[in-house]
């Protein structure tokens, strides 16, 4: 694991030790690059579980963690970030770097500016494109980020050294790094994550409206299982993500409605050739994409 | 494998030896219940491949196969069925039973009536709810139907003995049997298979329209991979299925557009509580379904 040579984190603080934060701690701990892991969170039972699982060494307040940490990883809901960062700001060590794992970036940047004020240069926003429909400390997995993408959306105030430290921590977790403007990040993630989630959730809402959803689902197969997997995700988390990226999400939903209308028109009009051409083009895009990735 | 005791098929004819037909042959052959497997198809290369893979013993014409087979399995596109059945009808042995693996049933019943005429009582329509985005003889898998559902939609003209013979063949493949009215079958499958496919295809069509689809997809993760898997399926096959079940599919597409509009309205109106309630209800339905199946 040669990447471990580049990263030295005497004290790592993880705020929100669930799937995302716990996996980050577990992955870094395994490289040997981390001295101590401090866990911060509102839920005492979760912190106790994280400690029992060996994800963290001890629990502390946000203030205590800020005073000790070399790297702070935030995996709280975005709504909780300004208060956490405000509590941390006066105590942050001068060389400390703060990063996050949030699924949207424009709102995280706003929250960081609000919470950190003049210290915002210490905050390097990031998004690991990895997850699971499971959650909590018990879902943490040191391999969660292996081979996955992490997109950083650095601020003008960030120093190259701060960005490089966050990048080497992620590389040590096995991730592949990208940099992007926060608005572009949110626009792309709307397409390939947020709106697919919304559509999958909406499909189940549609089935529920039919009244006999349970009987219908009784005959669903593996295609439906995979198509709908992301609709088993946390409602609270996805409510936040969809609102955080509302404009891009709404624009895409409108476009998808137009595409569905186009499909319906071809069916209604009996245009078999036109429909097959659309289906073939879609299938080719999907196959090309799949052959280009190494999942 | 106690089920094998109930089924004796001296000669099985499979018309269309791809994923569905090839897997049926392979599964039955493994039980030892089948004496000989005859393959019928328009594509000589496919038949040669099926023979080389041991899925069939020899290729024959539809007429020859009808004259020899005890059980005929049709896995051709529905459009090809009337002609195949018309060719077979004069040669079918009196005790022979014909069944199929088509994804829609009302149109198959119509094709069977058209092709078989007075012999239609020998045709027991069926649909194994199993598949793969792969196709062709090389995709055939003797385990494809293990633990999967097969829905039969028997005709008033079928004898209980004919239905029982098809059922025991499927049980020997490891499948679980259901019986249903053809219209109810098509309505349910629209919900849990046909429209999910259409939506997944439409999602990729939507991405293509954005122009920078390849860059966007470059940042898609495992959630998108699973959501979109069924959009990698055969365009020709899905064109046929969507047209065959057009009325039910169009009705569902309209309903989904309304649900998407409802989601969009909640987002636009800032109704976080309302959105979370919908998401939670959808996620609960999905989780309850998953905990009730044993995939």
Coordinates of C-alpha atoms in Angstrom, one line a residue, chain A residues 5-293:
Chain A
X5 CA 3.6 6.6 2.8
X6 CA 2.2 10.0 1.7
X7 CA -0.3 10.5 4.5
X8 CA 0.3 11.0 8.2
X9 CA -2.7 11.9 10.4
X10 CA -1.8 11.8 14.0
X11 CA -5.3 12.6 15.1
X12 CA -8.4 12.1 12.8
X13 CA -11.8 13.5 14.0
X14 CA -14.9 12.0 12.4
X15 CA -18.1 13.9 12.9
X16 CA -21.0 11.5 12.3
X17 CA -19.7 7.9 12.5
X18 CA -22.0 6.1 10.2
X19 CA -21.5 4.3 6.9
X20 CA -19.6 7.1 5.3
X21 CA -17.6 8.4 8.2
X22 CA -17.0 5.0 9.8
X23 CA -15.8 3.6 6.5
X24 CA -13.3 6.6 6.1
X25 CA -12.0 5.9 9.6
X26 CA -11.7 2.2 9.0
X27 CA -10.0 2.6 5.7
X28 CA -7.4 5.1 7.0
X29 CA -6.8 3.1 10.2
X30 CA -6.0 0.1 8.1
X31 CA -3.2 1.9 6.3
X32 CA -1.5 2.6 9.6
X33 CA -1.4 6.3 8.7
X34 CA -3.7 7.4 11.5
X35 CA -2.6 7.7 15.1
X36 CA -5.9 8.1 16.9
X37 CA -9.5 8.5 15.8
X38 CA -11.9 10.7 17.7
X39 CA -15.7 10.4 17.1
X40 CA -18.1 13.2 17.4
X41 CA -21.9 12.8 17.2
X42 CA -25.3 13.6 18.7
X43 CA -26.2 10.0 19.2
X44 CA -24.4 8.5 22.2
X45 CA -25.5 4.9 21.3
X46 CA -24.0 5.3 17.8
X47 CA -20.7 6.5 19.2
X48 CA -20.6 3.7 21.7
X49 CA -21.2 1.2 18.9
X50 CA -18.5 2.8 16.7
X51 CA -16.1 2.5 19.6
X52 CA -17.1 -1.1 20.2
X53 CA -16.5 -1.8 16.5
X54 CA -13.1 -0.2 16.7
X55 CA -13.9 2.5 14.3
X56 CA -13.0 5.2 16.8
X57 CA -10.8 5.3 19.8
X58 CA -13.0 7.6 21.9
X59 CA -15.9 10.1 21.7
X60 CA -15.5 13.8 22.3
X61 CA -17.3 17.1 21.7
X62 CA -16.8 19.1 18.5
X63 CA -14.8 21.6 20.4
X64 CA -12.4 19.0 21.9
X65 CA -12.0 17.3 18.6
X66 CA -11.2 20.6 16.8
X67 CA -8.5 21.3 19.4
X68 CA -6.8 18.0 18.8
X69 CA -7.4 16.9 15.2
X70 CA -5.1 17.2 12.2
X71 CA -7.8 16.1 9.8
X72 CA -11.6 16.5 10.4
X73 CA -14.1 14.6 8.3
X74 CA -17.7 15.7 8.4
X75 CA -20.3 13.2 7.5
X76 CA -23.3 14.9 9.1
X77 CA -26.4 16.1 7.3
X78 CA -25.7 19.4 5.7
X79 CA -28.3 21.1 7.9
X80 CA -26.1 20.3 10.9
X81 CA -22.9 21.6 9.4
X82 CA -23.0 25.3 10.2
X83 CA -23.5 24.7 13.9
X84 CA -20.8 22.0 14.1
X85 CA -18.3 24.2 12.2
X86 CA -19.2 27.2 14.3
X87 CA -18.4 25.2 17.4
X88 CA -15.1 24.0 15.9
X89 CA -13.8 27.2 14.3
X90 CA -12.3 28.9 17.4
X91 CA -10.5 25.7 18.4
X92 CA -9.2 24.4 15.0
X93 CA -5.5 24.0 14.9
X94 CA -3.8 26.3 12.3
X95 CA -2.5 23.4 10.1
X96 CA -5.8 21.3 10.4
X97 CA -7.8 20.5 7.3
X98 CA -11.5 19.9 7.4
X99 CA -13.3 18.0 4.6
X100 CA -16.7 16.3 4.2
X101 CA -18.5 13.5 2.5
X102 CA -21.7 15.2 1.5
X103 CA -23.6 14.3 -1.7
X104 CA -24.2 17.9 -2.7
X105 CA -21.5 20.6 -2.8
X106 CA -22.9 24.1 -3.4
X107 CA -24.9 23.9 -0.1
X108 CA -22.0 22.5 1.8
X109 CA -19.8 25.3 0.6
X110 CA -22.4 27.8 1.8
X111 CA -22.7 26.0 5.1
X112 CA -18.9 26.0 5.5
X113 CA -18.6 29.7 4.8
X114 CA -21.4 30.3 7.3
X115 CA -19.9 28.1 10.0
X116 CA -16.2 28.7 9.5
X117 CA -16.1 32.4 8.5
X118 CA -12.5 33.5 8.1
X119 CA -11.3 29.9 8.6
X120 CA -13.1 28.6 5.5
X121 CA -9.7 28.2 3.7
X122 CA -9.2 25.2 5.9
X123 CA -12.3 23.5 4.5
X124 CA -11.8 21.3 1.3
X125 CA -15.3 20.1 0.2
X126 CA -15.4 16.5 -1.1
X127 CA -17.8 13.8 -2.2
X128 CA -17.0 10.1 -2.3
X129 CA -19.3 8.4 -4.9
X130 CA -19.9 5.4 -2.8
X131 CA -22.7 4.2 -0.6
X132 CA -25.0 1.5 0.3
X133 CA -28.7 1.3 1.2
X134 CA -27.4 0.2 4.7
X135 CA -26.5 2.8 7.3
X136 CA -25.0 3.3 10.8
X137 CA -21.6 2.3 12.2
X138 CA -22.2 -1.4 11.6
X139 CA -22.4 -0.7 7.9
X140 CA -18.9 0.8 7.9
X141 CA -16.5 -1.0 5.6
X142 CA -12.8 -0.3 5.1
X143 CA -13.2 -1.3 1.4
X144 CA -16.1 1.0 0.7
X145 CA -14.0 3.5 -1.2
X146 CA -11.7 1.1 -3.0
X147 CA -11.8 1.8 -6.7
X148 CA -14.5 4.5 -6.2
X149 CA -14.4 8.1 -7.2
X150 CA -14.0 11.0 -4.9
X151 CA -14.8 14.4 -6.3
X152 CA -13.2 17.4 -4.5
X153 CA -14.7 20.9 -5.2
X154 CA -11.9 23.1 -3.8
X155 CA -12.5 26.7 -2.7
X156 CA -10.4 29.6 -4.0
X157 CA -9.3 30.1 -0.4
X158 CA -7.8 26.5 -0.2
X159 CA -4.0 26.1 -0.3
X160 CA -2.6 23.5 -2.7
X161 CA -1.2 21.8 0.4
X162 CA -4.6 21.5 2.1
X163 CA -6.1 20.0 -1.0
X164 CA -3.1 17.6 -1.4
X165 CA -3.6 16.4 2.2
X166 CA -7.2 15.6 1.6
X167 CA -6.4 13.9 -1.7
X168 CA -3.7 11.7 -0.2
X169 CA -6.1 10.6 2.6
X170 CA -8.6 9.5 0.0
X171 CA -5.9 7.8 -2.1
X172 CA -4.9 5.9 1.0
X173 CA -8.6 4.7 1.1
X174 CA -8.1 3.4 -2.4
X175 CA -10.2 6.1 -4.1
X176 CA -9.6 7.8 -7.5
X177 CA -9.6 11.6 -7.2
X178 CA -11.3 14.2 -9.4
X179 CA -11.6 18.0 -9.1
X180 CA -14.6 20.0 -10.2
X181 CA -16.5 23.2 -9.7
X182 CA -19.3 22.7 -7.0
X183 CA -22.1 23.7 -9.5
X184 CA -20.8 21.3 -12.1
X185 CA -20.6 18.6 -9.4
X186 CA -24.2 19.1 -8.4
X187 CA -25.4 19.2 -12.0
X188 CA -23.7 15.9 -12.9
X189 CA -24.7 14.2 -9.6
X190 CA -28.3 15.2 -10.3
X191 CA -28.1 13.2 -13.5
X192 CA -26.3 10.1 -12.3
X193 CA -27.5 9.8 -8.7
X194 CA -30.1 12.2 -7.3
X195 CA -32.7 11.9 -10.1
X196 CA -32.2 8.1 -10.5
X197 CA -33.0 7.9 -6.7
X198 CA -36.0 10.2 -7.1
X199 CA -37.3 8.1 -10.1
X200 CA -36.8 4.8 -8.2
X201 CA -38.6 6.2 -5.1
X202 CA -41.4 7.6 -7.4
X203 CA -41.8 4.2 -9.1
X204 CA -42.6 2.6 -5.7
X205 CA -44.9 5.5 -4.8
X206 CA -46.7 4.7 -8.1
X207 CA -47.0 1.1 -7.2
X208 CA -48.4 2.0 -3.8
X209 CA -51.1 4.1 -5.4
X210 CA -52.3 1.1 -7.3
X211 CA -53.7 -0.4 -4.1
X212 CA -52.6 -4.0 -4.9
X213 CA -48.8 -3.2 -4.7
X214 CA -48.0 -6.2 -2.5
X215 CA -49.6 -8.6 -4.9
X216 CA -47.9 -7.0 -7.9
X217 CA -44.5 -7.0 -6.2
X218 CA -45.1 -10.6 -5.4
X219 CA -44.3 -11.3 -9.1
X220 CA -41.3 -9.0 -9.5
X221 CA -38.0 -10.5 -10.5
X222 CA -34.3 -9.6 -10.4
X223 CA -34.6 -6.8 -12.9
X224 CA -37.0 -5.0 -10.6
X225 CA -34.9 -5.8 -7.6
X226 CA -31.9 -4.0 -9.1
X227 CA -33.9 -1.1 -10.6
X228 CA -35.5 -0.4 -7.3
X229 CA -32.5 -1.0 -5.0
X230 CA -31.7 2.7 -4.4
X231 CA -35.4 3.3 -3.4
X232 CA -34.5 1.4 -0.2
X233 CA -32.2 4.2 0.9
X234 CA -32.8 6.6 3.8
X235 CA -35.8 8.9 3.3
X236 CA -34.3 11.6 5.6
X237 CA -31.0 11.7 3.7
X238 CA -32.6 11.8 0.3
X239 CA -35.1 14.4 1.3
X240 CA -32.1 16.6 2.2
X241 CA -30.1 15.8 -1.0
X242 CA -33.1 16.4 -3.2
X243 CA -33.8 19.8 -1.6
X244 CA -30.1 20.7 -1.5
X245 CA -29.9 20.2 -5.2
X246 CA -33.5 21.2 -6.0
X247 CA -32.9 23.4 -9.1
X248 CA -30.9 20.8 -11.0
X249 CA -33.2 18.0 -9.8
X250 CA -36.3 19.8 -10.9
X251 CA -34.8 20.6 -14.3
X252 CA -34.0 16.9 -14.9
X253 CA -37.4 15.7 -13.7
X254 CA -39.0 18.0 -16.3
X255 CA -36.7 16.7 -19.0
X256 CA -37.5 13.1 -18.1
X257 CA -41.2 13.7 -18.2
X258 CA -40.7 14.9 -21.8
X259 CA -38.7 11.8 -22.7
X260 CA -41.5 9.6 -21.1
X261 CA -44.0 11.5 -23.2
X262 CA -41.9 10.9 -26.3
X263 CA -41.8 7.1 -25.6
X264 CA -45.6 7.2 -25.0
X265 CA -46.2 9.0 -28.2
X266 CA -44.2 6.4 -30.2
X267 CA -46.1 3.6 -28.6
X268 CA -49.5 5.4 -29.2
X269 CA -48.5 6.1 -32.8
X270 CA -47.4 2.6 -33.5
X271 CA -43.9 3.7 -34.4
X272 CA -42.1 0.5 -33.8
X273 CA -39.0 1.6 -35.7
X274 CA -38.7 4.9 -33.8
X275 CA -39.1 3.1 -30.5
X276 CA -36.5 0.5 -31.3
X277 CA -34.1 3.1 -32.4
X278 CA -34.5 4.9 -29.0
X279 CA -34.2 1.7 -27.1
X280 CA -31.1 0.6 -29.0
X281 CA -29.4 4.0 -28.5
X282 CA -30.1 3.8 -24.8
X283 CA -28.9 0.2 -24.5
X284 CA -25.7 1.0 -26.4
X285 CA -24.9 4.0 -24.1
X286 CA -25.4 1.8 -21.1
X287 CA -23.2 -1.0 -22.5
X288 CA -20.5 1.4 -23.6
X289 CA -20.5 2.9 -20.1
X290 CA -20.4 -0.5 -18.4
X291 CA -17.5 -1.7 -20.6
X292 CA -15.6 1.4 -19.7
X293 CA -15.8 0.9 -15.9

